[in-house]
Short mmCIF file of C-alpha atoms in Angstrom, two decimals:
data_model
loop_
_atom_site.label_atom_id
_atom_site.label_comp_id
_atom_site.label_asym_id
_atom_site.label_seq_id
_atom_site.Cartn_x
_atom_site.Cartn_y
_atom_site.Cartn_z
CA MET A 1 5.60 75.48 14.05
CA ARG A 2 8.37 74.94 11.53
CA VAL A 3 11.51 76.77 12.62
CA ALA A 4 14.79 77.58 10.85
CA TYR A 5 17.97 78.86 12.45
CA LEU A 6 21.66 79.47 11.94
CA GLY A 7 23.33 77.50 14.72
CA GLY A 8 26.44 79.66 15.06
CA GLY A 9 24.84 82.18 17.40
CA PHE A 10 23.15 79.66 19.70
CA ALA A 11 24.39 77.33 22.44
CA GLY A 12 22.14 74.63 20.93
CA TRP A 13 18.40 74.09 21.07
CA GLN A 14 17.83 73.45 24.74
CA ARG A 15 17.15 76.27 27.17
CA GLN A 16 20.04 77.11 29.52
CA SER A 17 20.13 79.88 32.06
CA ALA A 18 22.25 82.83 30.88
CA ARG A 19 23.07 81.34 27.46
CA ARG A 20 21.41 82.15 24.15
CA THR A 21 19.58 79.04 22.94
CA VAL A 22 16.91 78.46 20.27
CA GLN A 23 14.30 77.19 22.72
CA GLY A 24 15.02 80.03 25.14
CA THR A 25 14.80 82.69 22.43
CA LEU A 26 11.48 81.26 21.12
CA GLU A 27 10.05 81.08 24.64
CA GLU A 28 11.03 84.71 25.31
CA ALA A 29 9.31 85.85 22.10
CA LEU A 30 6.15 83.88 22.95
CA ALA A 31 6.17 85.18 26.55
CA SER A 32 6.37 88.80 25.39
CA LEU A 33 3.56 88.14 22.91
CA PHE A 34 1.17 86.35 25.26
CA ARG A 35 2.37 88.08 28.46
CA SER A 36 2.53 84.68 30.07
CA GLU A 37 5.06 81.84 30.24
CA VAL A 38 4.95 79.45 27.26
CA ARG A 39 7.00 76.22 27.08
CA VAL A 40 8.25 75.10 23.66
CA VAL A 41 8.97 71.44 22.85
CA GLY A 42 11.23 70.71 19.88
CA ALA A 43 11.39 67.52 17.79
CA GLY A 44 15.16 67.32 18.21
CA ARG A 45 17.62 68.94 20.61
CA THR A 46 20.20 70.12 18.09
CA ASP A 47 23.68 70.71 19.54
CA ALA A 48 25.48 74.06 19.67
CA GLY A 49 26.36 75.22 16.17
CA VAL A 50 23.97 72.86 14.33
CA HIS A 51 21.50 74.58 11.97
CA ALA A 52 17.88 73.78 11.11
CA SER A 53 15.78 74.50 8.06
CA GLY A 54 12.85 72.35 9.22
CA GLN A 55 12.92 71.91 12.99
CA ILE A 56 9.39 71.27 14.33
CA ALA A 57 8.24 72.58 17.71
CA HIS A 58 4.95 72.69 19.55
CA CYS A 59 3.61 74.79 22.39
CA ASP A 60 0.35 75.29 24.29
CA VAL A 61 -0.73 78.91 24.06
CA PRO A 62 -2.95 80.70 26.62
CA ARG A 63 -5.34 81.93 23.91
CA LEU A 64 -6.01 81.09 20.26
CA ILE A 65 -4.88 83.61 17.65
CA PRO A 66 -4.79 83.05 13.87
CA ALA A 67 -1.72 81.05 12.81
CA ALA A 68 -0.57 83.56 10.15
CA GLY A 69 -0.79 86.42 12.66
CA LEU A 70 1.22 84.45 15.21
CA ARG A 71 3.94 83.72 12.62
CA ALA A 72 4.19 87.39 11.62
CA ALA A 73 4.23 88.60 15.23
CA LEU A 74 6.96 86.12 16.19
CA ASN A 75 9.17 86.99 13.20
CA GLY A 76 8.74 90.68 14.04
CA THR A 77 10.24 90.01 17.47
CA LEU A 78 12.80 87.28 16.74
CA PRO A 79 16.37 87.96 15.58
CA LEU A 80 17.20 87.35 11.88
CA ASP A 81 19.13 84.14 12.63
CA LEU A 82 15.94 82.47 13.94
CA ARG A 83 12.82 82.43 11.75
CA VAL A 84 9.40 80.83 12.16
CA LEU A 85 8.62 79.59 8.64
CA ALA A 86 5.14 78.18 9.32
CA VAL A 87 2.59 77.95 12.15
CA ARG A 88 -0.48 75.79 12.33
CA HIS A 89 -2.93 74.60 14.96
CA ALA A 90 -2.21 71.00 16.01
CA PRO A 91 -4.53 68.44 17.60
CA PRO A 92 -4.06 68.06 21.39
CA THR A 93 -2.50 64.61 20.87
CA PHE A 94 0.37 66.04 18.79
CA HIS A 95 3.79 66.12 20.46
CA ALA A 96 6.73 67.50 18.44
CA ARG A 97 9.22 64.96 19.83
CA LYS A 98 7.14 61.92 20.75
CA SER A 99 5.04 61.95 17.55
CA ALA A 100 8.10 62.16 15.28
CA ARG A 101 8.68 59.02 13.19
CA ALA A 102 11.90 60.01 11.43
CA LYS A 103 14.27 62.92 10.78
CA ARG A 104 16.33 64.03 7.83
CA TYR A 105 19.70 65.76 8.23
CA ARG A 106 22.05 67.15 5.60
CA TYR A 107 25.79 67.51 6.11
CA ARG A 108 27.62 69.84 3.70
CA LEU A 109 31.22 69.25 2.66
CA ALA A 110 33.50 71.18 0.28
CA TRP A 111 37.14 71.27 -0.76
CA GLY A 112 39.31 73.36 -3.05
CA ALA A 113 38.82 77.12 -3.39
CA PRO A 114 37.55 78.94 -0.26
CA LEU A 115 33.78 79.36 0.08
CA GLU A 116 31.99 82.65 0.49
CA PRO A 117 31.15 83.19 4.17
CA TRP A 118 27.40 82.55 3.73
CA GLU A 119 28.34 79.08 2.44
CA ALA A 120 31.29 78.60 4.80
CA GLN A 121 29.10 79.08 7.88
CA ARG A 122 27.12 75.93 6.91
CA THR A 123 29.85 73.78 5.31
CA TRP A 124 32.81 71.78 6.56
CA GLN A 125 35.64 72.83 4.29
CA LEU A 126 38.19 70.01 3.83
CA SER A 127 41.79 70.49 2.81
CA GLY A 128 41.64 67.88 0.02
CA PRO A 129 39.18 66.06 -2.26
CA ILE A 130 36.83 63.24 -1.26
CA ALA A 131 36.52 59.98 -3.22
CA PRO A 132 32.76 59.64 -3.80
CA VAL A 133 32.67 55.93 -4.77
CA GLU A 134 34.53 54.71 -1.68
CA LEU A 135 32.49 57.00 0.58
CA ALA A 136 29.20 55.76 -0.96
CA ALA A 137 30.27 52.14 -0.51
CA ALA A 138 31.03 52.77 3.17
CA ALA A 139 27.73 54.63 3.64
CA ALA A 140 25.67 51.79 2.12
CA ARG A 141 26.99 49.38 4.78
CA LEU A 142 25.64 51.60 7.58
CA VAL A 143 22.04 51.67 6.31
CA GLY A 144 19.66 49.46 8.31
CA THR A 145 18.98 48.69 11.96
CA HIS A 146 22.13 48.51 14.05
CA ASP A 147 23.50 49.22 17.52
CA PHE A 148 25.06 52.66 16.90
CA ALA A 149 26.82 52.92 20.29
CA ALA A 150 30.17 53.42 18.48
CA PHE A 151 28.81 56.63 16.96
CA ALA A 152 27.26 58.19 20.06
CA LEU A 153 28.89 61.02 21.96
CA SER A 154 29.00 60.45 25.70
CA GLY A 155 26.15 61.96 27.66
CA HIS A 156 23.26 60.64 25.55
CA ALA A 157 20.80 60.49 28.41
CA GLY A 158 17.28 59.08 28.42
CA LEU A 159 17.90 56.26 25.96
CA GLY A 160 14.68 54.40 26.78
CA PRO A 161 13.83 50.82 25.76
CA ARG A 162 15.60 51.08 22.37
CA GLY A 163 18.99 51.57 24.00
CA THR A 164 21.52 52.52 21.33
CA ARG A 165 19.69 50.64 18.54
CA ARG A 166 18.51 52.83 15.67
CA THR A 167 17.43 52.45 12.04
CA VAL A 168 19.14 54.49 9.32
CA HIS A 169 16.77 54.49 6.34
CA ARG A 170 19.00 56.40 3.97
CA LEU A 171 22.61 57.61 3.94
CA GLU A 172 23.69 58.95 0.57
CA PRO A 173 26.39 61.27 -0.76
CA ARG A 174 25.46 63.70 -3.50
CA GLN A 175 28.38 65.33 -5.24
CA ARG A 176 28.44 68.44 -7.41
CA GLY A 177 31.90 69.60 -8.41
CA ARG A 178 33.88 70.32 -5.26
CA ARG A 179 30.87 70.08 -2.98
CA MET A 180 29.19 67.11 -1.41
CA SER A 181 26.03 66.71 0.67
CA LEU A 182 25.48 63.71 2.90
CA VAL A 183 21.76 63.13 3.39
CA VAL A 184 20.83 61.00 6.40
CA VAL A 185 17.32 59.79 7.22
CA GLY A 186 16.70 57.73 10.33
CA ASP A 187 14.05 56.90 12.91
CA GLY A 188 16.12 58.62 15.58
CA PHE A 189 19.70 59.60 16.30
CA LEU A 190 21.91 59.26 19.35
CA ARG A 191 23.68 62.38 20.55
CA GLY A 192 26.42 63.31 18.05
CA MET A 193 25.59 60.28 15.86
CA VAL A 194 25.19 62.12 12.54
CA ARG A 195 28.44 64.03 13.03
CA ARG A 196 30.37 60.85 13.92
CA LEU A 197 28.87 58.94 10.94
CA VAL A 198 30.02 61.82 8.73
CA GLY A 199 33.41 61.92 10.47
CA ALA A 200 33.94 58.20 9.76
CA LEU A 201 32.79 58.50 6.12
CA VAL A 202 35.14 61.43 5.50
CA GLU A 203 38.03 59.28 6.79
CA VAL A 204 37.10 56.78 4.06
CA GLY A 205 36.58 59.49 1.44
CA ARG A 206 40.02 60.96 2.01
CA GLY A 207 41.63 57.52 1.85
CA ALA A 208 42.64 57.24 5.50
CA GLN A 209 40.44 54.19 6.13
CA PRO A 210 38.98 51.44 3.90
CA PRO A 211 35.24 51.43 3.00
CA ARG A 212 34.50 48.53 5.38
CA TRP A 213 35.87 50.43 8.41
CA PRO A 214 32.78 52.42 9.55
CA ALA A 215 30.60 49.27 9.55
CA ALA A 216 33.29 47.40 11.49
CA LEU A 217 32.96 50.02 14.26
CA LEU A 218 29.29 48.99 14.65
CA GLU A 219 30.37 45.45 15.55
CA ASP A 220 33.11 46.58 17.93
CA PRO A 221 32.56 50.00 19.51
CA THR A 222 35.84 49.68 21.44
CA ARG A 223 37.87 49.43 18.22
CA ARG A 224 40.63 52.07 17.76
CA PRO A 225 40.77 54.69 16.33
CA PRO A 226 37.15 55.69 17.06
CA ALA A 227 35.01 57.60 14.53
CA PRO A 228 36.02 61.28 14.58
CA THR A 229 33.28 63.88 15.07
CA ALA A 230 32.63 66.21 12.11
CA PRO A 231 32.25 69.89 13.10
CA ALA A 232 28.75 71.07 14.08
CA HIS A 233 28.54 73.93 11.57
CA GLY A 234 28.27 71.55 8.56
CA LEU A 235 25.05 69.96 9.87
CA THR A 236 21.43 71.03 9.22
CA LEU A 237 18.22 69.40 10.48
CA GLU A 238 16.04 69.55 7.36
CA LYS A 239 12.84 67.65 8.03
CA VAL A 240 10.89 65.85 10.72
CA TYR A 241 8.49 63.13 9.54
CA TYR A 242 5.22 62.46 11.41
CA MET B 1 43.20 90.31 -2.14
CA ARG B 2 39.51 89.69 -2.82
CA VAL B 3 37.65 89.46 0.47
CA ALA B 4 34.11 88.33 1.36
CA TYR B 5 32.35 88.86 4.67
CA LEU B 6 29.02 88.71 6.44
CA GLY B 7 28.53 92.21 7.84
CA GLY B 8 26.38 91.28 10.84
CA GLY B 9 29.30 90.46 13.11
CA PHE B 10 31.41 93.50 12.26
CA ALA B 11 31.24 97.18 13.22
CA GLY B 12 31.99 97.96 9.57
CA TRP B 13 35.21 97.84 7.56
CA GLN B 14 37.34 100.45 9.27
CA ARG B 15 39.56 99.60 12.21
CA GLN B 16 38.32 100.86 15.59
CA SER B 17 39.92 100.23 18.93
CA ALA B 18 38.03 97.60 20.95
CA ARG B 19 35.45 96.84 18.24
CA ARG B 20 35.46 93.91 15.82
CA THR B 21 35.92 95.30 12.30
CA VAL B 22 36.87 93.70 8.97
CA GLN B 23 40.07 95.71 8.56
CA GLY B 24 41.07 95.09 12.17
CA THR B 25 40.45 91.33 11.90
CA LEU B 26 42.45 91.08 8.66
CA GLU B 27 45.33 93.09 10.14
CA GLU B 28 45.43 90.85 13.21
CA ALA B 29 45.58 87.72 11.02
CA LEU B 30 48.38 89.23 8.90
CA ALA B 31 50.28 90.38 12.00
CA SER B 32 50.20 86.90 13.53
CA LEU B 33 51.33 85.41 10.21
CA PHE B 34 54.19 87.84 9.53
CA ARG B 35 54.99 88.60 13.20
CA SER B 36 55.02 92.26 12.26
CA GLU B 37 52.43 95.02 11.87
CA VAL B 38 50.68 95.06 8.44
CA ARG B 39 48.26 97.82 7.36
CA VAL B 40 45.37 96.85 5.06
CA VAL B 41 43.73 99.35 2.67
CA GLY B 42 40.25 98.51 1.39
CA ALA B 43 38.59 99.77 -1.81
CA GLY B 44 35.48 100.82 0.10
CA ARG B 45 34.80 101.44 3.78
CA THR B 46 31.57 99.46 4.10
CA ASP B 47 29.35 100.47 7.03
CA ALA B 48 28.44 98.24 9.97
CA GLY B 49 26.20 95.40 8.83
CA VAL B 50 27.01 95.70 5.10
CA HIS B 51 28.33 92.51 3.45
CA ALA B 52 30.89 91.99 0.71
CA SER B 53 31.42 89.23 -1.81
CA GLY B 54 34.12 91.12 -3.75
CA GLN B 55 35.79 93.73 -1.54
CA ILE B 56 39.34 94.41 -2.73
CA ALA B 57 42.15 95.24 -0.31
CA HIS B 58 45.90 95.68 -0.61
CA CYS B 59 48.76 95.54 1.86
CA ASP B 60 52.54 95.73 1.84
CA VAL B 61 54.00 92.60 3.38
CA PRO B 62 57.41 92.35 5.06
CA ARG B 63 58.43 89.32 2.93
CA LEU B 64 57.13 87.68 -0.23
CA ILE B 65 55.38 84.34 0.13
CA PRO B 66 53.41 82.49 -2.60
CA ALA B 67 49.92 83.95 -3.05
CA ALA B 68 48.10 80.60 -2.73
CA GLY B 69 49.94 79.85 0.50
CA LEU B 70 49.07 83.27 1.92
CA ARG B 71 45.36 82.75 1.09
CA ALA B 72 45.31 79.32 2.77
CA ALA B 73 47.20 80.57 5.84
CA LEU B 74 44.86 83.56 6.26
CA ASN B 75 41.69 81.45 5.90
CA GLY B 76 43.09 79.00 8.44
CA THR B 77 43.32 81.85 10.97
CA LEU B 78 40.28 83.99 10.06
CA PRO B 79 36.76 83.38 11.40
CA LEU B 80 34.20 81.76 9.05
CA ASP B 81 32.33 85.06 8.51
CA LEU B 82 35.42 86.60 6.84
CA ARG B 83 37.08 84.76 3.94
CA VAL B 84 39.94 85.66 1.64
CA LEU B 85 38.75 84.38 -1.76
CA ALA B 86 41.83 85.28 -3.80
CA VAL B 87 45.32 86.72 -3.31
CA ARG B 88 47.71 87.98 -5.94
CA HIS B 89 50.86 90.07 -6.13
CA ALA B 90 50.12 93.62 -7.29
CA PRO B 91 52.44 96.18 -8.89
CA PRO B 92 53.74 98.83 -6.46
CA THR B 93 51.55 101.47 -8.14
CA PHE B 94 48.33 99.60 -7.27
CA HIS B 95 46.19 101.15 -4.53
CA ALA B 96 42.93 99.37 -3.62
CA ARG B 97 40.99 102.61 -3.07
CA LYS B 98 42.71 105.18 -5.28
CA SER B 99 43.02 102.88 -8.32
CA ALA B 100 39.31 101.87 -8.20
CA ARG B 101 37.31 103.15 -11.19
CA ALA B 102 33.85 101.89 -10.19
CA LYS B 103 32.02 99.63 -7.76
CA ARG B 104 29.01 97.34 -8.01
CA TYR B 105 26.60 96.83 -5.13
CA ARG B 106 23.57 94.55 -4.87
CA TYR B 107 20.64 95.23 -2.55
CA ARG B 108 18.33 92.28 -1.83
CA LEU B 109 14.61 92.75 -1.16
CA ALA B 110 11.85 90.21 -0.46
CA TRP B 111 8.24 90.14 0.65
CA GLY B 112 5.63 87.52 1.44
CA ALA B 113 6.53 84.28 3.27
CA PRO B 114 9.41 84.54 5.77
CA LEU B 115 12.89 83.77 4.46
CA GLU B 116 15.21 81.14 5.86
CA PRO B 117 17.77 82.80 8.18
CA TRP B 118 20.71 82.38 5.75
CA GLU B 119 18.66 84.46 3.27
CA ALA B 120 17.17 86.78 5.89
CA GLN B 121 20.60 87.89 7.11
CA ARG B 122 21.33 89.37 3.65
CA THR B 123 17.83 90.58 2.63
CA TRP B 124 15.49 93.41 3.63
CA GLN B 125 12.15 91.71 4.13
CA LEU B 126 9.28 94.07 3.33
CA SER B 127 5.75 93.72 4.65
CA GLY B 128 4.11 94.06 1.22
CA PRO B 129 4.84 93.65 -2.51
CA ILE B 130 6.86 96.05 -4.67
CA ALA B 131 5.63 97.35 -8.05
CA PRO B 132 8.58 96.61 -10.39
CA VAL B 133 7.55 98.89 -13.29
CA GLU B 134 7.19 102.03 -11.16
CA LEU B 135 10.42 101.25 -9.29
CA ALA B 136 12.32 100.71 -12.58
CA ALA B 137 10.98 104.00 -13.96
CA ALA B 138 12.17 105.88 -10.87
CA ALA B 139 15.55 104.13 -10.99
CA ALA B 140 16.14 105.06 -14.64
CA ARG B 141 15.83 108.77 -13.76
CA LEU B 142 18.71 108.48 -11.27
CA VAL B 143 21.25 107.05 -13.73
CA GLY B 144 23.86 109.57 -14.90
CA THR B 145 26.05 112.25 -13.34
CA HIS B 146 24.27 114.21 -10.60
CA ASP B 147 24.85 115.97 -7.31
CA PHE B 148 23.80 113.18 -4.92
CA ALA B 149 23.94 115.33 -1.74
CA ALA B 150 20.27 114.45 -1.02
CA PHE B 151 21.27 110.77 -0.71
CA ALA B 152 24.36 111.16 1.51
CA LEU B 153 24.32 110.36 5.20
CA SER B 154 25.90 113.05 7.34
CA GLY B 155 29.56 112.55 8.16
CA HIS B 156 30.85 111.83 4.64
CA ALA B 157 34.32 113.23 5.24
CA GLY B 158 37.10 113.74 2.71
CA LEU B 159 34.91 114.56 -0.27
CA GLY B 160 37.76 115.95 -2.37
CA PRO B 161 37.39 117.95 -5.57
CA ARG B 162 34.31 116.04 -6.80
CA GLY B 163 32.24 117.28 -3.86
CA THR B 164 28.95 115.36 -3.81
CA ARG B 165 28.87 114.80 -7.56
CA ARG B 166 28.93 111.15 -8.66
CA THR B 167 28.06 109.10 -11.75
CA VAL B 168 25.66 106.17 -11.47
CA HIS B 169 26.31 103.95 -14.51
CA ARG B 170 23.60 101.41 -13.83
CA LEU B 171 20.66 101.08 -11.43
CA GLU B 172 18.36 98.19 -12.26
CA PRO B 173 15.80 96.06 -10.45
CA ARG B 174 15.72 92.33 -11.17
CA GLN B 175 12.65 90.52 -9.95
CA ARG B 176 12.14 86.80 -9.45
CA GLY B 177 8.85 85.94 -7.76
CA ARG B 178 8.75 87.60 -4.35
CA ARG B 179 12.40 88.62 -4.46
CA MET B 180 14.08 91.60 -6.04
CA SER B 181 17.71 92.62 -6.43
CA LEU B 182 18.72 96.20 -7.06
CA VAL B 183 22.08 96.31 -8.84
CA VAL B 184 23.93 99.63 -8.62
CA VAL B 185 27.16 100.44 -10.48
CA GLY B 186 28.80 103.84 -10.01
CA ASP B 187 32.16 105.56 -10.11
CA GLY B 188 31.93 106.21 -6.39
CA PHE B 189 29.36 106.51 -3.63
CA LEU B 190 28.82 108.99 -0.83
CA ARG B 191 28.40 107.57 2.66
CA GLY B 192 25.00 105.81 2.90
CA MET B 193 24.18 106.71 -0.71
CA VAL B 194 23.26 103.22 -1.96
CA ARG B 195 21.02 102.58 1.04
CA ARG B 196 19.22 105.93 0.61
CA LEU B 197 18.78 105.37 -3.15
CA VAL B 198 17.24 101.99 -2.30
CA GLY B 199 15.14 103.56 0.47
CA ALA B 200 13.71 106.10 -1.98
CA LEU B 201 13.04 103.49 -4.67
CA VAL B 202 11.22 101.24 -2.20
CA GLU B 203 8.95 104.19 -1.31
CA VAL B 204 8.05 104.33 -5.00
CA GLY B 205 7.73 100.54 -5.31
CA ARG B 206 5.26 100.34 -2.44
CA GLY B 207 3.21 103.20 -3.84
CA ALA B 208 4.00 105.81 -1.18
CA GLN B 209 5.69 108.19 -3.67
CA PRO B 210 5.43 108.73 -7.44
CA PRO B 211 8.22 107.53 -9.81
CA ARG B 212 9.48 111.10 -10.34
CA TRP B 213 10.06 111.68 -6.60
CA PRO B 214 13.61 110.29 -6.13
CA ALA B 215 14.97 112.35 -9.06
CA ALA B 216 13.23 115.44 -7.66
CA LEU B 217 15.28 115.02 -4.47
CA LEU B 218 18.46 115.41 -6.57
CA GLU B 219 17.32 118.90 -7.59
CA ASP B 220 16.25 119.94 -4.11
CA PRO B 221 18.08 118.14 -1.29
CA THR B 222 16.10 120.10 1.32
CA ARG B 223 12.78 118.70 0.05
CA ARG B 224 10.67 116.86 2.66
CA PRO B 225 10.30 113.98 3.37
CA PRO B 226 13.94 113.01 2.74
CA ALA B 227 14.93 109.65 1.25
CA PRO B 228 14.71 106.97 3.97
CA THR B 229 17.76 104.77 4.56
CA ALA B 230 17.32 101.06 3.76
CA PRO B 231 18.76 98.71 6.43
CA ALA B 232 22.44 97.79 6.11
CA HIS B 233 21.93 94.01 6.13
CA GLY B 234 20.34 94.00 2.63
CA LEU B 235 23.46 95.47 0.99
CA THR B 236 26.46 93.61 -0.50
CA LEU B 237 29.57 95.08 -2.18
CA GLU B 238 30.01 92.71 -5.11
CA LYS B 239 32.74 94.04 -7.35
CA VAL B 240 35.40 96.72 -7.61
CA TYR B 241 36.45 97.71 -11.13
CA TYR B 242 40.05 98.80 -11.85
#
């Protein structure tokens, strides 16, 4: 299923006892529908506050019901800040996380006049303008296969054989007036990596660091100051590629 | 000041002890800024769940500070679901509620595929399509000066000399694909009136009542069935005219 949510009301994707999470809320809706426990596996474990417009999740259900009926029944039960946009039957070999080849995130920035709250809840509002040319130059240097340890938040467990090496396929700013989107596509992301990439690029965009600085952090993760972490509410998981 | 908010997190505009309201949240922000109690008067007391993109409010402040600085300071303190979009000094005769000549509301409807949550939180999602021609015909019959008692929710206190008589200047559906906006402009609205006008028009749009039915309720407020009340989360106060 393709799932969209507003991150503000959830303590992240992953189920936690006694806290409202996306996985937990989906599993409760499925359990009440099938009257049996159903485990949901998501493509990415988004952090608290991070939104999704195209999170992908799979589950094994105790009996087959038509996909459109399942979507309607789930949306009838789920709160308005969590919607199931599409449901389809998947082959038994499909695994939402393990089958994923790449993910696309979008980080929204704005400056100047205050945003309306429906924009503000998904945008990091900066106090001053961002220089797009310098930011784009810094972003271009981060594209490719690198050791992104400098951009990981602590606690990124289960690294596997790749360690902290990842490939960023695309990292591009798109500006329109006093708004900017940073689109990031990569084969995988360490915990907090997108937000720290954005945090470093914003330092360049506001003139606090030169364009070569974020790439220099790749070479020396102990370098000071470290990349700051952009706030969670500006980030949206848009697409998972299979 | 021009104020925008997402209604979902507020128990309406009006201050209530121990409940989060728009007025209460604004007054707290002003009190912490001026270190003194400040009362805020809004143009319209929106109900719980109703949004605003252009609510107008006034307050008397203990000392004059530049309007741009006040806006920035308030937005720095306020939560992201409540934003002050503009601040200006007003003449002493200005009163946000008493000086208002008219208000514009927008009610959002949709049907078909599920909406993304940032749309869903401001839209009433219907199970089936709406017939725009029949709905527009019914809406046209409601424009003008009428006794709108049939469309008031109980508890509309302080009616004043006008009683339940109001003038609706404009009431128009605008359709785009599987979405429809109902724009309502009037010189004033009884409690729940916009939502019950929308509720009646949707009954016509889905074929449950004929286009002449909503206007017939004006003539006989005791007529059964009464106009249903559309959910609060589809409604936004867009503009106050002075």
